[in-house]
PDB file of C-alpha atoms and ligand atoms in Angstrom:
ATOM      1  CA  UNK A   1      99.524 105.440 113.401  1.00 84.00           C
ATOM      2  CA  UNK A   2     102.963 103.315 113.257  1.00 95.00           C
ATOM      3  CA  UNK A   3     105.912 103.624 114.414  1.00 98.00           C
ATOM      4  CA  UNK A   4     109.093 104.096 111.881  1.00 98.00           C
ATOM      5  CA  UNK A   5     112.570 103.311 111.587  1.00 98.00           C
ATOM      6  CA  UNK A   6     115.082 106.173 110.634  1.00 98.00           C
ATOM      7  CA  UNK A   7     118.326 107.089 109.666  1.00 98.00           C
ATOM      8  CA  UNK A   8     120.050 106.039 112.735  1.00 98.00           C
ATOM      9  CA  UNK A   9     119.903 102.360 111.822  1.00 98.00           C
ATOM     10  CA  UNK A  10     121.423 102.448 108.521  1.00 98.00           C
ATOM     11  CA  UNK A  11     124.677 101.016 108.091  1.00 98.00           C
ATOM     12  CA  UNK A  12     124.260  99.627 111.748  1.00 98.00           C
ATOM     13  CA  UNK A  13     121.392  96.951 112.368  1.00 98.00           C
ATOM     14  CA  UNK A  14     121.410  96.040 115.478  1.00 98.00           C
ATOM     15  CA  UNK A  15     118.529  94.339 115.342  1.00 98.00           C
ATOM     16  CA  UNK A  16     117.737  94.180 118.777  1.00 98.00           C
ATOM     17  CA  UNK A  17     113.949  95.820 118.365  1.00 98.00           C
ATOM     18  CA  UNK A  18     112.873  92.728 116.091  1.00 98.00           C
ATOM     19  CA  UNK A  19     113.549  90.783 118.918  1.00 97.00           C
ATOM     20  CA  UNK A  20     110.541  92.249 120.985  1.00 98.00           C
ATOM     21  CA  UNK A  21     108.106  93.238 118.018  1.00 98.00           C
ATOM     22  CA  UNK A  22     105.209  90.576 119.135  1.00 98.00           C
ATOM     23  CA  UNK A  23     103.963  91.184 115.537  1.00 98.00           C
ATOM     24  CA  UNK A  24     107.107  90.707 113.431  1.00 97.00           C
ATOM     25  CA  UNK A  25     106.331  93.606 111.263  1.00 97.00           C
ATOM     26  CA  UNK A  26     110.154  94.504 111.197  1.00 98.00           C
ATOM     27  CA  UNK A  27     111.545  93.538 107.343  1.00 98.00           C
ATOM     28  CA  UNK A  28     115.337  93.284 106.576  1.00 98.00           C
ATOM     29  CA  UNK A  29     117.334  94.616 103.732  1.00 98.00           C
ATOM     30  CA  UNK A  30     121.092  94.914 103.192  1.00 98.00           C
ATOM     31  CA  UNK A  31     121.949  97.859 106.064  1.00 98.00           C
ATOM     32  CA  UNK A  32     118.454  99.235 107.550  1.00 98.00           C
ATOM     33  CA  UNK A  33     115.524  97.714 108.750  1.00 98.00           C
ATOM     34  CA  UNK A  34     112.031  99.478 108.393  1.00 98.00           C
ATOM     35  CA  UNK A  35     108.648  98.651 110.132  1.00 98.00           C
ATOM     36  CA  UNK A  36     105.399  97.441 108.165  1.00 98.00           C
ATOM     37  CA  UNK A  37     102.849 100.053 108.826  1.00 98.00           C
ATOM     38  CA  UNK A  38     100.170  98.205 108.297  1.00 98.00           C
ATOM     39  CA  UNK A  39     101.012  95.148 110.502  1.00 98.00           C
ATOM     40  CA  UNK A  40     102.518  97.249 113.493  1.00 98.00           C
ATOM     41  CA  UNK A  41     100.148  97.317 116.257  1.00 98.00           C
ATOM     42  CA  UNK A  42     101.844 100.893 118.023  1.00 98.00           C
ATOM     43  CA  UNK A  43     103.354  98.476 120.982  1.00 98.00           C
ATOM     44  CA  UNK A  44     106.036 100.597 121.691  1.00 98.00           C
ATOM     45  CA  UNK A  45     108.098  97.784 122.518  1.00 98.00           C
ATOM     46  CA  UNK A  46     110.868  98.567 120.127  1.00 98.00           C
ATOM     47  CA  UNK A  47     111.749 102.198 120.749  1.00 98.00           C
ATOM     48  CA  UNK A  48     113.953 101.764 124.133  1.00 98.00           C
ATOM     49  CA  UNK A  49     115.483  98.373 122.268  1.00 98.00           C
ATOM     50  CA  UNK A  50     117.310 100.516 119.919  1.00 98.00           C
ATOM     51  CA  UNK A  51     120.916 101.494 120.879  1.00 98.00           C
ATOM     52  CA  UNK A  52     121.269 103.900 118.361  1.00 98.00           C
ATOM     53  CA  UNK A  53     117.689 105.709 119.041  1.00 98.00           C
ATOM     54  CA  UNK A  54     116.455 105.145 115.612  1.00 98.00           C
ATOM     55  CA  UNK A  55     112.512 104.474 115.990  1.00 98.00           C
ATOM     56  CA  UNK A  56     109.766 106.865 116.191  1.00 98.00           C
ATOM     57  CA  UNK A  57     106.071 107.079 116.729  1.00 98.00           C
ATOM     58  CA  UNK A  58     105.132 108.641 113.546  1.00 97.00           C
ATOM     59  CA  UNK A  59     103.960 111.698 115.762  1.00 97.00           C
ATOM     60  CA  UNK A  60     106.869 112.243 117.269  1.00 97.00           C
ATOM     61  CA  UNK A  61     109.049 112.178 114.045  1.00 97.00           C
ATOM     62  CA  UNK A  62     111.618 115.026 113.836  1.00 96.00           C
ATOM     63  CA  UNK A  63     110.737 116.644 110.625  1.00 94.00           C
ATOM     64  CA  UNK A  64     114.147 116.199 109.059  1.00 96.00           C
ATOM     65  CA  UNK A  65     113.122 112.100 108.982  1.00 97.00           C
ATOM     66  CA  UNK A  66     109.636 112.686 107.057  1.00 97.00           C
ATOM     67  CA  UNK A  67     111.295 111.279 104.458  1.00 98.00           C
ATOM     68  CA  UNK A  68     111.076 107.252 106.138  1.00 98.00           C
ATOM     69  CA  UNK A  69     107.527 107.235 106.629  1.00 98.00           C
ATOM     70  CA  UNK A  70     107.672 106.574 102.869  1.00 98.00           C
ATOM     71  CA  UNK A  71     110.676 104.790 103.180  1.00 98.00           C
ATOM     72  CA  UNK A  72     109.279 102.355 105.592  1.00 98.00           C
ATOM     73  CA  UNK A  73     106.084 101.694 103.625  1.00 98.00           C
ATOM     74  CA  UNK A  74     107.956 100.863 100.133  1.00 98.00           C
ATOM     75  CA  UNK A  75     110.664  99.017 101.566  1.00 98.00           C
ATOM     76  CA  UNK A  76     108.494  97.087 103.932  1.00 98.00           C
ATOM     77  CA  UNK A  77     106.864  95.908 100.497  1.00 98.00           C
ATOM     78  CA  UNK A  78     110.366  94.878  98.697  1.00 98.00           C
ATOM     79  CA  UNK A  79     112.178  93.214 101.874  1.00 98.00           C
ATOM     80  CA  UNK A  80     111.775  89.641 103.555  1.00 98.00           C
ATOM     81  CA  UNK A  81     110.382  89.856 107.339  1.00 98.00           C
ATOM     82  CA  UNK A  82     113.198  89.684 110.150  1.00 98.00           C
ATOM     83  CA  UNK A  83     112.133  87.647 112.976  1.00 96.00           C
ATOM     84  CA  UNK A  84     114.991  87.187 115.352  1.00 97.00           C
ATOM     85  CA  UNK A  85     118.027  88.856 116.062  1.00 97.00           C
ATOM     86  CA  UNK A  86     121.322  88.666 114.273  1.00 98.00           C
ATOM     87  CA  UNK A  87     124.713  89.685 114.495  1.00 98.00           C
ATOM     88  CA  UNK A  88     124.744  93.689 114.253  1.00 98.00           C
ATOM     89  CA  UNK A  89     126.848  94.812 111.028  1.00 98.00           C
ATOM     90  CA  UNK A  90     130.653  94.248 111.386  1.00 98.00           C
ATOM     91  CA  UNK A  91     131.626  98.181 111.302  1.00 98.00           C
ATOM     92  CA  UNK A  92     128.073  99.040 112.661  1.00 98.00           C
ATOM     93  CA  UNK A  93     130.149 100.733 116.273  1.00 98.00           C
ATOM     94  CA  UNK A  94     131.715 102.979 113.432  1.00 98.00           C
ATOM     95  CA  UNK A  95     128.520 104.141 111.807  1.00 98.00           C
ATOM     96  CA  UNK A  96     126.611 104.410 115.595  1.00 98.00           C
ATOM     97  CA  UNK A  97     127.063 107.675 116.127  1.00 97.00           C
ATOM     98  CA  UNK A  98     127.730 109.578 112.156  1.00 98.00           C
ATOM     99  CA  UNK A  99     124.879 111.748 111.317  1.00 96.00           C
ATOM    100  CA  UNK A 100     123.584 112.067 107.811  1.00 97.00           C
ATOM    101  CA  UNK A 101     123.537 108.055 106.543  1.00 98.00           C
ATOM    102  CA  UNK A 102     120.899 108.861 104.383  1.00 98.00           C
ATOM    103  CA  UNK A 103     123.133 108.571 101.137  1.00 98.00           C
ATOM    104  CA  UNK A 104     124.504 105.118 102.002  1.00 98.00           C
ATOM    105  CA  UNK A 105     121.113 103.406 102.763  1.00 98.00           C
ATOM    106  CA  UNK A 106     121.119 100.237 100.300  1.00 98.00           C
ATOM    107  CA  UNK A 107     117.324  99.894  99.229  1.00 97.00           C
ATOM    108  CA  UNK A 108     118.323  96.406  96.323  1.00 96.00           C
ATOM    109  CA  UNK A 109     118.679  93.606  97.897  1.00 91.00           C
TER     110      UNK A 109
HETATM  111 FE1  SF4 B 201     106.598  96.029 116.500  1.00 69.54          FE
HETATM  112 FE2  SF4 B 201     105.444  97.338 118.518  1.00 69.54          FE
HETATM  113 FE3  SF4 B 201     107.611  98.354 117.357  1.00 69.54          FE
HETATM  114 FE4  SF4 B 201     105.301  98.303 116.024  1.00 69.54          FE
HETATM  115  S1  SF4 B 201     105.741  99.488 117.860  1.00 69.54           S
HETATM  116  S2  SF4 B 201     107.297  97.735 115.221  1.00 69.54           S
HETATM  117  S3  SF4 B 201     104.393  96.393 116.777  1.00 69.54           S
HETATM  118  S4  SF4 B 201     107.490  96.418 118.525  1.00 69.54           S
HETATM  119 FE1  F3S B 202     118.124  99.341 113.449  1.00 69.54          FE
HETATM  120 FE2  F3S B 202     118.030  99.952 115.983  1.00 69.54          FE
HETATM  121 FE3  F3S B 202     116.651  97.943 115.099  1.00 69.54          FE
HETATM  122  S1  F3S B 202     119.838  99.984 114.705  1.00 69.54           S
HETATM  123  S2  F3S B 202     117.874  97.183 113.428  1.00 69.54           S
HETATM  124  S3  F3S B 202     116.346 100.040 114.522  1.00 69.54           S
HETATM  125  S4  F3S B 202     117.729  98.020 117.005  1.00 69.54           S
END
């Protein structure tokens, strides 16, 4: 099991769930954040962090989001680990509350 990081987050990183992950299995790209499933210990501790509702236990997943289970393992691979919080993204209030972000997740970094 892990838990996984959807579209809510991109183009807002807020960051605030890397502040609590006592694993730091949370890696950083340019707009979106995803969770290493292999290091994430299924704390929980992230989910209510999240102002924007963006993390899932992998059961729980709405099936329109299957798509970042994969997501979250590749990227997880390509990005640096984030281990404290930053400053959210400058127009991330903007972006909060827009549905379908897929298209402008940025996966080079
Ligand atoms: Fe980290 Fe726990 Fe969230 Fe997994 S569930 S990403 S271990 S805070
Ligand atoms: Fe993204 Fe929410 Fe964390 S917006 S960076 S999953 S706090």
């Amino acid at each position: 099991m892990t838990f996984v990081v959807t579209e809510q987050c991109i183009r807002c990183k807020y960051t605030d769930c890397v502040e609590v992950c006592p694993v730091d299995c949370f890696h950083e790209g340019p707009n979106f954040l995803v969770i290493d499933p292999e290091e994430c210990i299924d704390c929980a501790l992230c989910v209510p962090e999240c102002p924007v509702e963006a993390i899932y236990d992998v059961d729980d997943l709405p099936a329109d989001m299957d798509e970042y289970i994969e997501l979250n393992e590749k990227l997880a691979k390509d990005w640096p680990v984030i281990d404290s919080k930053t400053d959210p993204l400058p127009d991330a209030e903007d972006w909060a509350d827009l549905p379908d972000k897929r298209e402008y997740l940025v996966e080079s970094i």
